[in-house]
Each structure stands twice: as C-alpha cells, then as structure tokens.
CSV table of C-alpha atoms and ligand atoms in Angstrom, one decimal:
chain,number,residue,atom,x,y,z
A,1,MET,CA,0.0,0.0,0.0
A,2,SER,CA,1.5,3.3,-1.0
A,3,ALA,CA,1.2,6.5,1.0
A,4,ARG,CA,-0.8,9.6,0.2
A,5,PRO,CA,1.9,11.8,-1.3
A,6,THR,CA,3.7,14.9,-0.3
A,7,GLY,CA,6.6,17.0,-1.5
A,8,PRO,CA,6.7,19.8,-4.0
A,9,ALA,CA,4.3,19.4,-6.9
A,10,ALA,CA,6.0,19.8,-10.2
A,11,GLY,CA,4.2,22.2,-12.4
A,12,SER,CA,2.6,24.1,-9.6
A,13,HIS,CA,3.5,27.7,-9.2
A,14,GLY,CA,3.5,29.8,-6.1
A,15,PRO,CA,2.4,33.4,-5.7
A,16,ASP,CA,3.7,35.9,-8.2
A,17,ALA,CA,7.0,37.2,-6.9
A,18,THR,CA,7.2,40.1,-9.3
A,19,ALA,CA,7.7,43.8,-9.2
A,20,ALA,CA,4.3,44.2,-7.6
A,21,ALA,CA,5.4,42.0,-4.8
A,22,ALA,CA,8.6,43.9,-4.2
A,23,SER,CA,6.8,47.3,-4.1
A,24,ALA,CA,4.2,46.2,-1.5
A,25,SER,CA,5.3,47.3,1.9
A,26,PRO,CA,3.6,47.1,5.3
A,27,ALA,CA,3.1,50.9,5.2
A,28,GLU,CA,1.5,50.8,1.7
A,29,LEU,CA,-0.8,47.9,2.7
A,30,ARG,CA,-1.9,49.7,5.9
A,31,ARG,CA,-2.7,52.8,3.8
A,32,ARG,CA,-4.7,50.7,1.3
A,33,THR,CA,-6.6,49.0,4.1
A,34,GLU,CA,-7.4,52.4,5.7
A,35,GLU,CA,-8.6,53.8,2.4
A,36,PHE,CA,-10.7,50.6,1.9
A,37,LEU,CA,-12.3,51.0,5.4
A,38,ALA,CA,-13.1,54.6,4.8
A,39,ALA,CA,-14.9,53.7,1.6
A,40,HIS,CA,-16.6,50.6,3.1
A,41,PRO,CA,-17.3,51.3,6.8
A,42,PRO,CA,-18.0,47.9,8.4
A,43,ALA,CA,-20.9,49.4,10.5
A,44,ASP,CA,-22.8,50.6,7.4
A,45,THR,CA,-21.9,47.8,4.9
A,46,GLY,CA,-23.6,44.5,4.6
A,47,ARG,CA,-21.4,41.5,5.4
A,48,THR,CA,-21.4,40.0,1.9
A,49,ASP,CA,-21.0,43.4,0.2
A,50,PHE,CA,-18.1,44.1,2.5
A,51,LEU,CA,-16.4,40.8,1.7
A,52,ARG,CA,-16.9,41.1,-2.0
A,53,ALA,CA,-15.5,44.6,-2.0
A,54,ARG,CA,-12.5,43.4,0.1
A,55,PHE,CA,-11.8,40.7,-2.5
A,56,ASP,CA,-12.1,43.2,-5.3
A,57,ALA,CA,-9.7,45.5,-3.6
A,58,GLY,CA,-7.0,42.8,-3.4
A,59,LEU,CA,-7.2,42.6,0.3
A,60,ALA,CA,-8.6,39.0,0.6
A,61,TRP,CA,-5.3,37.1,0.3
A,62,VAL,CA,-2.7,39.7,-0.6
A,63,HIS,CA,-0.3,37.1,-2.1
A,64,TYR,CA,-2.8,36.1,-4.8
A,65,PRO,CA,-2.5,37.9,-8.2
A,66,GLU,CA,-4.3,41.2,-8.8
A,67,GLY,CA,-7.9,40.7,-10.0
A,68,LEU,CA,-8.0,37.4,-8.0
A,69,GLY,CA,-8.4,38.8,-4.6
A,70,GLY,CA,-4.8,39.8,-4.1
A,71,LEU,CA,-2.0,42.2,-4.9
A,72,GLY,CA,0.9,39.8,-5.7
A,73,ALA,CA,2.4,40.9,-2.4
A,74,PRO,CA,4.4,38.7,0.0
A,75,ARG,CA,2.1,36.4,1.9
A,76,ALA,CA,3.5,37.4,5.3
A,77,LEU,CA,1.9,40.9,4.8
A,78,GLN,CA,-1.6,39.4,5.1
A,79,ALA,CA,-1.3,39.9,8.8
A,80,VAL,CA,-1.0,43.7,8.3
A,81,VAL,CA,-4.4,43.7,6.5
A,82,ASP,CA,-6.1,41.3,8.9
A,83,THR,CA,-5.0,43.2,12.0
A,84,ALA,CA,-6.3,46.5,10.7
A,85,LEU,CA,-9.6,45.0,9.6
A,86,GLU,CA,-10.1,43.2,12.9
A,87,ALA,CA,-9.4,46.4,14.9
A,88,ALA,CA,-12.0,48.1,12.8
A,89,GLY,CA,-14.6,45.5,13.6
A,90,ALA,CA,-14.8,44.2,10.0
A,91,PRO,CA,-16.6,40.9,9.3
A,92,ASP,CA,-14.4,37.9,8.4
A,93,ASN,CA,-15.3,35.3,5.9
A,94,ASP,CA,-15.7,32.6,8.6
A,95,PRO,CA,-12.6,30.5,7.5
A,96,ARG,CA,-13.6,27.6,9.7
A,97,ARG,CA,-16.8,27.1,7.7
A,98,ILE,CA,-15.1,27.3,4.4
A,99,GLY,CA,-11.9,25.6,5.3
A,100,ILE,CA,-11.8,23.1,2.4
A,101,GLY,CA,-12.4,25.8,-0.2
A,102,LEU,CA,-9.8,28.2,1.3
A,103,GLY,CA,-7.2,25.7,2.4
A,104,MET,CA,-7.4,23.2,-0.4
A,105,ALA,CA,-9.5,24.1,-3.5
A,106,ALA,CA,-8.2,27.7,-3.7
A,107,PRO,CA,-4.4,26.9,-3.8
A,108,THR,CA,-5.0,24.1,-6.3
A,109,LEU,CA,-7.1,26.4,-8.5
A,110,LEU,CA,-4.4,29.0,-8.3
A,111,ALA,CA,-1.7,26.6,-9.3
A,112,TYR,CA,-3.6,24.6,-12.1
A,113,GLY,CA,-6.7,26.6,-13.0
A,114,THR,CA,-7.3,28.3,-16.3
A,115,GLU,CA,-7.9,32.1,-16.1
A,116,GLU,CA,-11.6,31.5,-16.6
A,117,GLN,CA,-11.7,28.9,-13.8
A,118,LYS,CA,-9.9,31.2,-11.4
A,119,ARG,CA,-12.2,34.1,-12.2
A,120,ARG,CA,-15.3,32.0,-11.9
A,121,PHE,CA,-14.5,30.2,-8.6
A,122,LEU,CA,-12.1,32.1,-6.4
A,123,ARG,CA,-14.4,35.1,-5.5
A,124,PRO,CA,-17.5,33.2,-4.3
A,125,LEU,CA,-15.2,30.7,-2.6
A,126,TRP,CA,-13.4,33.4,-0.6
A,127,VAL,CA,-16.5,35.3,0.2
A,128,GLY,CA,-18.1,32.0,1.4
A,129,GLU,CA,-21.0,32.2,-1.0
A,130,GLU,CA,-20.0,28.8,-2.3
A,131,VAL,CA,-18.8,26.1,0.1
A,132,TRP,CA,-16.5,23.4,-1.2
A,133,CYS,CA,-15.9,19.8,-0.2
A,134,GLN,CA,-13.3,17.2,-1.2
A,135,LEU,CA,-14.3,14.0,-3.1
A,136,PHE,CA,-11.1,12.1,-2.7
A,137,SER,CA,-11.4,9.1,-0.3
A,138,GLU,CA,-13.3,6.0,-1.4
A,139,PRO,CA,-14.0,2.7,0.2
A,140,GLY,CA,-10.7,0.9,-0.5
A,141,ALA,CA,-8.8,4.0,-1.5
A,142,GLY,CA,-7.9,6.2,1.5
A,143,SER,CA,-4.2,6.1,2.4
A,144,ASP,CA,-3.7,4.5,-1.0
A,145,LEU,CA,-5.6,7.2,-2.7
A,146,ALA,CA,-4.1,6.4,-6.1
A,147,ALA,CA,-6.0,3.1,-6.1
A,148,LEU,CA,-9.3,5.0,-6.5
A,149,GLY,CA,-11.9,3.4,-8.8
A,150,THR,CA,-14.4,6.2,-9.5
A,151,ARG,CA,-14.6,6.4,-13.3
A,152,ALA,CA,-14.8,9.4,-15.6
A,153,VAL,CA,-15.5,8.5,-19.2
A,154,ARG,CA,-15.4,11.1,-22.0
A,155,GLU,CA,-18.5,11.4,-24.1
A,156,GLU,CA,-17.3,11.7,-27.7
A,157,ALA,CA,-20.2,13.9,-29.0
A,158,THR,CA,-20.0,16.6,-26.3
A,159,GLY,CA,-16.6,16.3,-24.8
A,160,ASP,CA,-18.3,16.1,-21.3
A,161,TRP,CA,-17.1,13.6,-18.7
A,162,ILE,CA,-19.6,11.1,-17.2
A,163,VAL,CA,-18.7,10.1,-13.7
A,164,ASP,CA,-19.7,7.0,-11.8
A,165,GLY,CA,-18.5,5.8,-8.4
A,166,GLN,CA,-18.6,6.2,-4.6
A,167,LYS,CA,-16.7,8.5,-2.3
A,168,VAL,CA,-16.7,8.3,1.5
A,169,TRP,CA,-15.9,10.4,4.6
A,170,THR,CA,-16.7,13.6,2.6
A,171,SER,CA,-16.8,16.4,5.2
A,172,SER,CA,-19.3,19.2,4.5
A,173,ALA,CA,-20.8,17.5,1.4
A,174,HIS,CA,-24.2,18.3,2.7
A,175,VAL,CA,-23.6,22.0,2.6
A,176,ALA,CA,-21.2,22.1,-0.4
A,177,ARG,CA,-22.0,23.8,-3.7
A,178,TRP,CA,-18.8,22.5,-5.4
A,179,ALA,CA,-16.3,19.6,-4.9
A,180,ILE,CA,-12.8,18.9,-5.9
A,181,LEU,CA,-12.9,15.4,-7.3
A,182,VAL,CA,-10.3,12.9,-8.5
A,183,ALA,CA,-11.5,10.1,-10.9
A,184,ARG,CA,-9.9,7.4,-13.0
A,185,THR,CA,-9.9,8.3,-16.7
A,186,ASP,CA,-7.5,5.5,-18.0
A,187,PRO,CA,-7.7,2.1,-16.2
A,188,ALA,CA,-5.0,0.7,-18.5
A,189,LEU,CA,-2.3,2.9,-17.1
A,190,PRO,CA,-0.5,2.4,-13.7
A,191,LYS,CA,-2.6,3.8,-10.8
A,192,HIS,CA,-0.9,7.1,-10.4
A,193,GLN,CA,-1.0,8.0,-14.2
A,194,GLY,CA,-4.6,7.4,-15.2
A,195,ILE,CA,-6.2,9.9,-12.9
A,196,THR,CA,-7.8,13.3,-13.7
A,197,TYR,CA,-8.9,16.1,-11.5
A,198,PHE,CA,-12.3,17.8,-11.8
A,199,LEU,CA,-14.5,20.4,-10.2
A,200,CYS,CA,-17.9,18.8,-9.5
A,201,ASP,CA,-21.2,20.6,-9.2
A,202,MET,CA,-22.8,19.1,-6.1
A,203,THR,CA,-26.3,20.2,-7.3
A,204,ASP,CA,-26.1,17.8,-10.2
A,205,PRO,CA,-29.0,15.3,-10.1
A,206,GLY,CA,-26.5,12.4,-10.2
A,207,VAL,CA,-24.9,13.4,-6.9
A,208,GLU,CA,-26.4,11.7,-3.8
A,209,VAL,CA,-25.2,12.7,-0.4
A,210,ARG,CA,-25.9,10.4,2.6
A,211,PRO,CA,-25.0,11.3,6.2
A,212,LEU,CA,-22.5,9.1,8.1
A,213,ARG,CA,-22.9,9.4,11.9
A,214,GLN,CA,-19.6,9.7,13.8
A,215,ILE,CA,-18.5,8.6,17.3
A,216,THR,CA,-19.6,12.1,18.5
A,217,GLY,CA,-23.2,11.5,17.4
A,218,GLU,CA,-23.1,14.2,14.7
A,219,ALA,CA,-22.8,13.6,11.0
A,220,GLU,CA,-20.2,16.1,9.8
A,221,PHE,CA,-19.2,13.8,6.9
A,222,ASN,CA,-21.0,11.8,4.3
A,223,GLU,CA,-21.0,9.1,1.7
A,224,VAL,CA,-21.4,10.5,-1.8
A,225,PHE,CA,-22.7,8.4,-4.6
A,226,LEU,CA,-22.0,9.6,-8.2
A,227,THR,CA,-24.2,8.2,-10.8
A,228,GLY,CA,-23.9,9.4,-14.4
A,229,VAL,CA,-22.7,12.8,-13.2
A,230,ARG,CA,-22.0,15.0,-16.2
A,231,ILE,CA,-19.0,17.3,-15.8
A,232,PRO,CA,-18.2,19.7,-18.7
A,233,ASP,CA,-14.6,19.5,-19.9
A,234,ALA,CA,-14.3,23.2,-18.8
A,235,HIS,CA,-14.4,21.9,-15.2
A,236,ARG,CA,-11.4,19.7,-15.6
A,237,LEU,CA,-8.5,21.0,-13.5
A,238,GLY,CA,-5.1,20.3,-15.2
A,239,ALA,CA,-4.5,18.0,-18.1
A,240,VAL,CA,-6.1,14.7,-18.6
A,241,GLY,CA,-4.0,12.2,-16.7
A,242,GLN,CA,-2.4,14.9,-14.6
A,243,GLY,CA,-4.7,14.4,-11.7
A,244,TRP,CA,-2.2,12.8,-9.3
A,245,GLU,CA,0.1,15.8,-9.6
A,246,VAL,CA,-2.8,18.2,-9.0
A,247,ALA,CA,-4.0,16.1,-6.1
A,248,ARG,CA,-0.6,16.4,-4.5
A,249,THR,CA,-0.9,20.1,-4.3
A,250,THR,CA,-4.3,19.8,-2.6
A,251,LEU,CA,-3.0,17.2,-0.1
A,252,MET,CA,0.1,19.2,0.9
A,253,ASN,CA,-2.1,22.3,1.5
A,254,GLU,CA,-4.6,20.1,3.4
A,255,ARG,CA,-2.0,19.2,6.0
A,256,VAL,CA,-0.9,22.7,6.5
A,257,SER,CA,-4.5,23.9,6.8
A,258,ILE,CA,-5.3,21.2,9.3
A,259,GLY,CA,-2.2,21.5,11.4
A,260,GLY,CA,-1.1,25.1,10.8
A,261,MET,CA,-4.1,27.2,12.0
A,262,ARG,CA,-3.2,30.6,13.4
A,263,LEU,CA,-3.9,30.6,17.2
A,264,PRO,CA,-3.3,33.1,20.0
A,265,ARG,CA,-1.1,32.0,22.9
A,266,GLU,CA,-2.9,29.4,25.0
A,267,GLY,CA,-5.5,29.2,22.2
A,268,GLY,CA,-7.1,26.1,20.7
A,269,MET,CA,-7.6,22.9,22.7
A,270,ILE,CA,-5.2,23.9,25.6
A,271,ALA,CA,-7.4,26.9,26.4
A,272,PRO,CA,-10.4,25.1,28.2
A,273,VAL,CA,-8.0,22.8,30.1
A,274,ALA,CA,-5.9,25.7,31.4
A,275,ALA,CA,-9.1,27.6,32.3
A,276,LEU,CA,-10.4,24.6,34.2
A,277,TRP,CA,-7.1,24.3,36.0
A,278,ARG,CA,-7.3,27.9,37.2
A,279,GLU,CA,-11.0,27.8,38.1
A,280,ARG,CA,-11.2,24.5,39.9
A,281,PRO,CA,-8.3,24.0,42.4
A,282,GLU,CA,-10.1,21.0,44.0
A,283,LEU,CA,-9.5,19.0,40.8
A,284,ARG,CA,-5.7,19.3,40.9
A,285,THR,CA,-3.1,16.7,41.7
A,286,HIS,CA,0.6,17.0,41.4
A,287,ALA,CA,0.8,14.4,38.6
A,288,LEU,CA,-1.9,16.2,36.6
A,289,HIS,CA,-0.1,19.4,37.1
A,290,GLU,CA,3.1,17.9,35.6
A,291,ARG,CA,1.1,16.7,32.6
A,292,LEU,CA,-0.7,20.0,32.0
A,293,LEU,CA,2.6,21.9,32.1
A,294,GLU,CA,4.2,19.5,29.6
A,295,LEU,CA,1.2,19.8,27.3
A,296,TRP,CA,1.1,23.6,27.6
A,297,VAL,CA,4.7,23.8,26.5
A,298,ASP,CA,4.1,21.4,23.7
A,299,ALA,CA,1.1,23.4,22.5
A,300,GLU,CA,3.1,26.6,22.6
A,301,VAL,CA,5.9,24.9,20.6
A,302,ALA,CA,3.4,23.6,18.1
A,303,ARG,CA,1.8,27.1,17.8
A,304,LEU,CA,5.2,28.7,17.1
A,305,THR,CA,6.2,26.0,14.7
A,306,ALA,CA,3.0,26.5,12.8
A,307,GLU,CA,3.8,30.2,12.6
A,308,ARG,CA,7.3,29.4,11.3
A,309,LEU,CA,5.8,27.0,8.7
A,310,ARG,CA,3.5,29.7,7.5
A,311,GLN,CA,6.4,32.1,7.1
A,312,GLN,CA,8.3,29.4,5.2
A,313,LEU,CA,5.3,28.9,3.0
A,314,ALA,CA,5.4,32.6,2.2
A,315,ALA,CA,8.8,32.1,0.7
A,316,GLY,CA,8.0,29.0,-1.3
A,317,ARG,CA,5.9,25.9,-1.3
A,318,PRO,CA,4.6,23.5,1.3
A,319,GLY,CA,6.8,20.5,1.9
A,320,PRO,CA,7.0,17.5,4.3
A,321,GLU,CA,7.1,20.0,7.3
A,322,GLY,CA,3.3,20.2,6.9
A,323,SER,CA,3.1,16.5,7.6
A,324,GLY,CA,5.2,16.9,10.8
A,325,MET,CA,2.9,19.8,11.8
A,326,LYS,CA,-0.3,17.8,11.2
A,327,LEU,CA,1.2,14.8,13.2
A,328,SER,CA,1.9,17.0,16.3
A,329,PHE,CA,-1.5,18.7,16.0
A,330,ALA,CA,-3.3,15.3,16.1
A,331,ARG,CA,-1.2,13.9,19.0
A,332,LEU,CA,-1.5,17.0,21.0
A,333,ASN,CA,-5.3,17.3,20.5
A,334,GLN,CA,-5.8,13.7,21.7
A,335,GLU,CA,-3.5,14.1,24.7
A,336,ILE,CA,-4.9,17.4,25.8
A,337,SER,CA,-8.5,16.4,25.5
A,338,GLY,CA,-7.7,13.1,27.3
A,339,LEU,CA,-6.2,15.1,30.2
A,340,GLU,CA,-9.3,17.4,30.3
A,341,VAL,CA,-11.6,14.4,30.6
A,342,GLU,CA,-9.4,12.8,33.3
A,343,LEU,CA,-9.2,16.1,35.2
A,344,ARG,CA,-12.9,16.3,35.5
A,345,GLY,CA,-13.2,12.8,36.9
A,346,GLU,CA,-16.7,11.4,36.8
A,347,GLU,CA,-18.1,14.6,35.4
A,348,GLY,CA,-15.7,14.1,32.5
A,349,LEU,CA,-17.6,11.0,31.5
A,350,LEU,CA,-20.9,12.9,30.9
A,351,TYR,CA,-21.7,13.8,27.3
A,352,ASP,CA,-23.5,17.0,26.3
A,353,ASP,CA,-25.8,15.9,23.5
A,354,TRP,CA,-26.1,12.8,21.3
A,355,THR,CA,-28.7,14.3,19.0
A,356,MET,CA,-27.8,13.6,15.4
A,357,ARG,CA,-26.7,17.0,14.0
A,358,ARG,CA,-25.5,18.1,10.6
A,359,PRO,CA,-22.9,20.7,11.5
A,360,ASP,CA,-21.3,22.9,8.9
A,361,LEU,CA,-18.2,23.3,10.9
A,362,VAL,CA,-16.2,21.5,13.6
A,363,ASP,CA,-16.3,23.6,16.7
A,364,PHE,CA,-13.9,22.1,19.3
A,365,THR,CA,-14.2,24.8,21.9
A,366,GLY,CA,-17.9,25.4,21.5
A,367,ARG,CA,-18.8,22.0,22.9
A,368,GLY,CA,-18.0,20.0,26.1
A,369,ALA,CA,-14.9,18.1,27.1
A,370,GLY,CA,-16.4,14.8,26.0
A,371,TYR,CA,-17.0,16.1,22.5
A,372,ARG,CA,-13.4,17.3,22.3
A,373,TYR,CA,-12.2,13.9,23.4
A,374,LEU,CA,-14.2,11.9,20.9
A,375,ARG,CA,-13.8,14.3,18.0
A,376,SER,CA,-10.0,14.5,18.3
A,377,LYS,CA,-9.8,10.7,17.6
A,378,GLY,CA,-10.5,11.7,13.9
A,379,ASN,CA,-7.6,14.1,13.9
A,380,SER,CA,-5.1,11.3,13.4
A,381,ILE,CA,-7.1,10.0,10.4
A,382,GLU,CA,-8.4,13.0,8.5
A,383,GLY,CA,-6.0,14.6,6.0
A,384,GLY,CA,-3.8,11.4,6.0
A,385,THR,CA,-3.3,9.1,9.0
A,386,SER,CA,-0.5,9.5,11.4
A,387,GLU,CA,1.1,6.2,10.2
A,388,ILE,CA,1.2,7.6,6.7
A,389,LEU,CA,2.6,10.9,7.8
A,390,LEU,CA,5.3,9.1,9.8
A,391,ASN,CA,6.2,7.3,6.6
A,392,ILE,CA,6.5,10.6,4.8
A,393,VAL,CA,8.7,12.1,7.5
A,394,ALA,CA,10.8,8.9,7.6
A,395,GLU,CA,11.3,8.9,3.8
A,396,ARG,CA,11.4,12.6,2.9
A,397,VAL,CA,12.9,14.2,6.0
A,398,LEU,CA,15.1,11.5,7.5
A,399,GLY,CA,16.0,9.9,4.1
A,400,LEU,CA,15.2,6.4,5.2
A,401,PRO,CA,14.5,3.7,2.6
A,402,ALA,CA,11.1,3.9,0.9
A,403,GLU,CA,8.3,1.3,1.5
A,404,PRO,CA,8.3,-1.3,-1.3
A,405,ARG,CA,5.7,-0.3,-3.9
A,406,ASP,CA,5.4,-3.4,-6.1
A,407,ASP,CA,2.2,-2.2,-7.8
A,408,LYS,CA,3.5,1.1,-8.9
A,409,ASP,CA,4.0,0.2,-12.6
A,410,LEU,CA,1.2,-2.3,-13.1
A,411,PRO,CA,-1.9,-1.2,-15.0
A,412,TRP,CA,-4.6,-0.2,-12.5
A,413,LYS,CA,-7.1,-2.6,-14.0
A,414,ASP,CA,-4.7,-5.5,-13.2
A,415,LEU,CA,-4.3,-4.6,-9.5
A,416,ALA,CA,-5.7,-7.0,-6.9
A,417,ARG,CA,-8.7,-5.5,-5.3
B,1,FAD,C1,-13.1,13.4,10.4
B,1,FAD,C2,-12.7,12.9,9.0
B,1,FAD,C3,-12.9,13.8,7.9
B,1,FAD,C4,-12.6,13.4,6.7
B,1,FAD,N1,-12.9,14.2,5.6
B,1,FAD,C5,-12.6,13.8,4.4
B,1,FAD,C6,-13.0,14.6,3.2
B,1,FAD,O1,-13.6,15.7,3.4
B,1,FAD,N2,-12.7,14.2,2.0
B,1,FAD,C7,-12.0,13.0,1.8
B,1,FAD,O2,-11.8,12.7,0.6
B,1,FAD,N3,-11.6,12.2,2.8
B,1,FAD,C8,-11.9,12.6,4.1
B,1,FAD,N4,-11.5,11.8,5.1
B,1,FAD,C9,-10.9,10.5,4.9
B,1,FAD,C10,-9.4,10.4,5.3
B,1,FAD,O3,-8.6,11.1,4.4
B,1,FAD,C11,-9.1,8.9,5.2
B,1,FAD,O4,-9.9,8.2,6.2
B,1,FAD,C12,-7.6,8.6,5.5
B,1,FAD,O5,-6.9,9.0,4.4
B,1,FAD,C13,-7.4,7.1,5.7
B,1,FAD,O6,-7.9,6.3,4.7
B,1,FAD,P1,-8.8,5.0,5.1
B,1,FAD,O7,-9.9,5.5,6.0
B,1,FAD,O8,-9.2,4.4,3.8
B,1,FAD,O9,-7.8,4.0,5.9
B,1,FAD,P2,-6.8,3.0,5.4
B,1,FAD,O10,-6.0,3.6,4.3
B,1,FAD,O11,-7.5,1.7,5.1
B,1,FAD,O12,-5.9,2.7,6.6
B,1,FAD,C14,-6.3,1.9,7.7
B,1,FAD,C15,-5.1,1.9,8.7
B,1,FAD,O13,-3.9,1.3,8.1
B,1,FAD,C16,-2.8,2.2,8.2
B,1,FAD,N5,-2.0,2.2,7.0
B,1,FAD,C17,-2.5,2.2,5.7
B,1,FAD,N6,-1.4,2.1,4.9
B,1,FAD,C18,-0.3,2.1,5.6
B,1,FAD,C19,1.1,2.1,5.3
B,1,FAD,N7,1.6,2.1,4.1
B,1,FAD,N8,2.0,2.1,6.4
B,1,FAD,C20,1.6,2.1,7.7
B,1,FAD,N9,0.2,2.1,8.0
B,1,FAD,C21,-0.7,2.1,7.0
B,1,FAD,C22,-3.5,3.6,8.3
B,1,FAD,O14,-2.6,4.5,8.9
B,1,FAD,C23,-4.7,3.2,9.2
B,1,FAD,O15,-4.3,3.2,10.5
B,1,FAD,C24,-11.9,12.1,6.5
B,1,FAD,C25,-11.6,11.3,7.6
B,1,FAD,C26,-12.0,11.7,8.8
B,1,FAD,C27,-11.7,10.8,10.0
C-alpha cells in the first residue's frame, strides 16, 4: 500500500514574486486598508457586500495575483491587513466554515486553473457564498488514494465527462456547492497515471449525499454516490491524466491547513484545560499538574512551529514540514482532550448531547470536554493518517528507505482489489 503523497508538486507555481510583490510594503498595505475601510465602513456595509469589496480591492489574500483577490504581495503581509480590519470590527469570511475551499481548493485552482476557472470560482469561494468539499477518499482508497476506482469517461459527442463511483468520509458534502474530485480516466495505465482532477457541481442530479454518523453522534461527513454525473470539460483542472500531480498540491495544502491554523497564545484545545485548572483547584493533583505543564509547553511549541511554517510557505511551497505539523496537531489534541476528561473525573464521562446533527463546521471549543475527546480521535485519520505521515517524515525528511511499492508500474485494471 503506498502513502498519500507529499513533496513539491511539479508544475505548480506559487504566488507571483514580481515587481508588484517587491513594491508592496507594510506601510503601503496599511494605507490601502485604511482607504478601503473609509470607503466601506463595516458598520454601514452588509457582510457579503463588504467581503466582495474586500476581495475586489485585493485585500482578501494579498499574495494572490491582482484581479483574483490579491496584490501579488508577500504572503506574510496578510497579517497587516487582517490586524487593521479586525481592529475596525470588520466581518471575516468565517474561514472555519469554508476551510476546504480556502485551504485546499483555492491553492489548487491558483496553481492549475485556467484564467476562466480562477475568475469563476475564487471570489465566491473566498466570500463564502460557495462552500467546497473534497471528493477524494473511497471505500478501499484512503491512504492508498491512487488506487481510486471512481470512473470518468469522456463522451465523444459533447466532450463532457460522465462520472460513476462512490466517495466516503466527505466532510461538508451536505452544505457544499462545489467539490474537488479525482477520478480514473484511464484504467489501462498504472494507478498514479490514469487519474484526472475535476470540479464537480454538487447540485447535479447524479450526486447523492448520505450522512455518516460519527463517534460524536453528529454527521459532519458523508457518503457520496456519483451516478452518471455530467462534468463539462471546462471543469477539468489540469490536463487529462495529470490528476495525481494536481491532487498532491491539494494534499500538501490540506495538511498545512489542518495542522497550521493561526492561534493566539494558549489558544485552541489547551485553552479550556488551562481555564479549568485555574477555576477548579479542587481537581488538581501533582501528577496532573506535571502533565498539564508539559502539554502547555508542547502546545506553545506547536503554535510557534505553525507560525514558522506559514512564514516558510510565504517564501516557497509546502513540503514535508506540513506532515510533521499535522502529526503534532493530532497527537496534542488527543493528549490534551484526554487530560481534560481525566481532570474532570466522573463529570468528564458525561456527554453533552447525542442528538444527530449536521454541523457545517467542527467547533472544538464550542462543545464540552467529552465532545473534544471523541472528535479528536479523527484528527489522526483525517487529511492522512499519522502512520502515513510518519512514513513521509521517515522517507522525505530522514531519508530512510522507501516502502516497497510493487504495484506502482502495473496497470490499475490488473491490480488485486
Ligand atoms: C473526520 C474525518 C474527515 C474526513 N474528511 C474527508 C474529506 O472531506 N474528503 C475526503 O476525501 N476524505 C476525508 N476523510 C478520509 C481520510 O482522508 C481517510 O480516512 C484517510 O486518508 C485514511 O484512509 P482509510 O480510512 O481508507 O484508511 P486505510 O488507508 O484503510 O488505513 C487503515 C489503517 O492502516 C494504516 N495504513 C495504511 N497504509 C499504511 C502504510 N503504508 N503504512 C503504515 N500504515 C498504513 C493507516 O494509517 C490506518 O491506521 C476524512 C476522515 C475523517 C476521519
């Protein structure tokens, strides 16, 4: 079984490091942001109008090209804009709700999309008017994603692609308007070569979304059945057969977006445990104190490492460091939420609500300790399992020998399934 990939994607290109980038300074960006705020006072501007105008002014993601929500400026300068807008009480685009679009679809569209695709999709994606989901995993093709069997067959008369297959664990499919989708277009080629990447309209009548209930009781992800789904060739991303390379860009960005969220000091999962420790001295023991301190330090190290990773990204492209980050994030979330449940004793065994819900975001801190404990189990699976990420670190960072991959050169149709 071969691992979901990482490493720089050939053919992808990062933000435009041109003259425009060189001329954008923090002072210049601050001035632009102030001008923007004067023209669009948050108090008098509707949320969507404000966000659309922000995109059009190039202040959405400053490192994207002009006309596509950015200014071609260094990515690190985004903080200048965000800080000024936040201080002015401006609405944000709710990145947690649209995380797959922002963290995965957008960078892939930027790297491989045609001009038309970028113009069509990036603005509603960033504003949050169109939510995205990721149709990658299948029963039998998770860690070994390249083994996927969903078929896309080209219709000679129209050039459209007709897609049939099943996807699984699709977060947010129930609220998504668009999906990034990988499908097999040539079963006679080895598994990594016969794959093509598409943008799939989730409102197509051939798309059926069925909830999958999780250990937490809620159904945040889904099974998705694709039956005769018609995708126009204009919604193909990258060349026919280039899907694996395109998917690598998505997956590398996925790990960074899961593990590398921007947090304040003592933010995220450590926050409720530290608060509990301060508020409830009767729960404390020396041994728990030692563990809390260790985890607090680890959480701070992870937070600063994520910051460094983001700065590194500003200068280039995501690499295997994103896998290390995601690994630590999963381990820490599980250990911290475990400590919280333990600290609460019997009370920690209570669960807040088993009602089946269809949430449109994962809200770790908005629910109880039991929820955090159960939901964090998925952290070491989603976006690539910890075992796979360890393989990646072993091979790409430590330079250890690669796993044997005997099936790499066999035609997909001849693989044992
Ligand atoms: C909360 C959550 C949300 C998700 N959201 C999405 C989504 O939106 N879209 C999407 O496409 N997918 C999504 N996934 C799916 C996720 O990416 C897959 O579950 C994951 O890649 C693992 O694949 P699998 O479930 O098929 O497990 P398998 O690949 O069958 O793995 C089973 C076990 O074997 C281990 N293993 C497999 N191969 C190796 C190896 N070579 N070396 C060592 N150990 C190995 C794995 O680490 C794992 O422990 C989500 C999953 C979760 C839990």
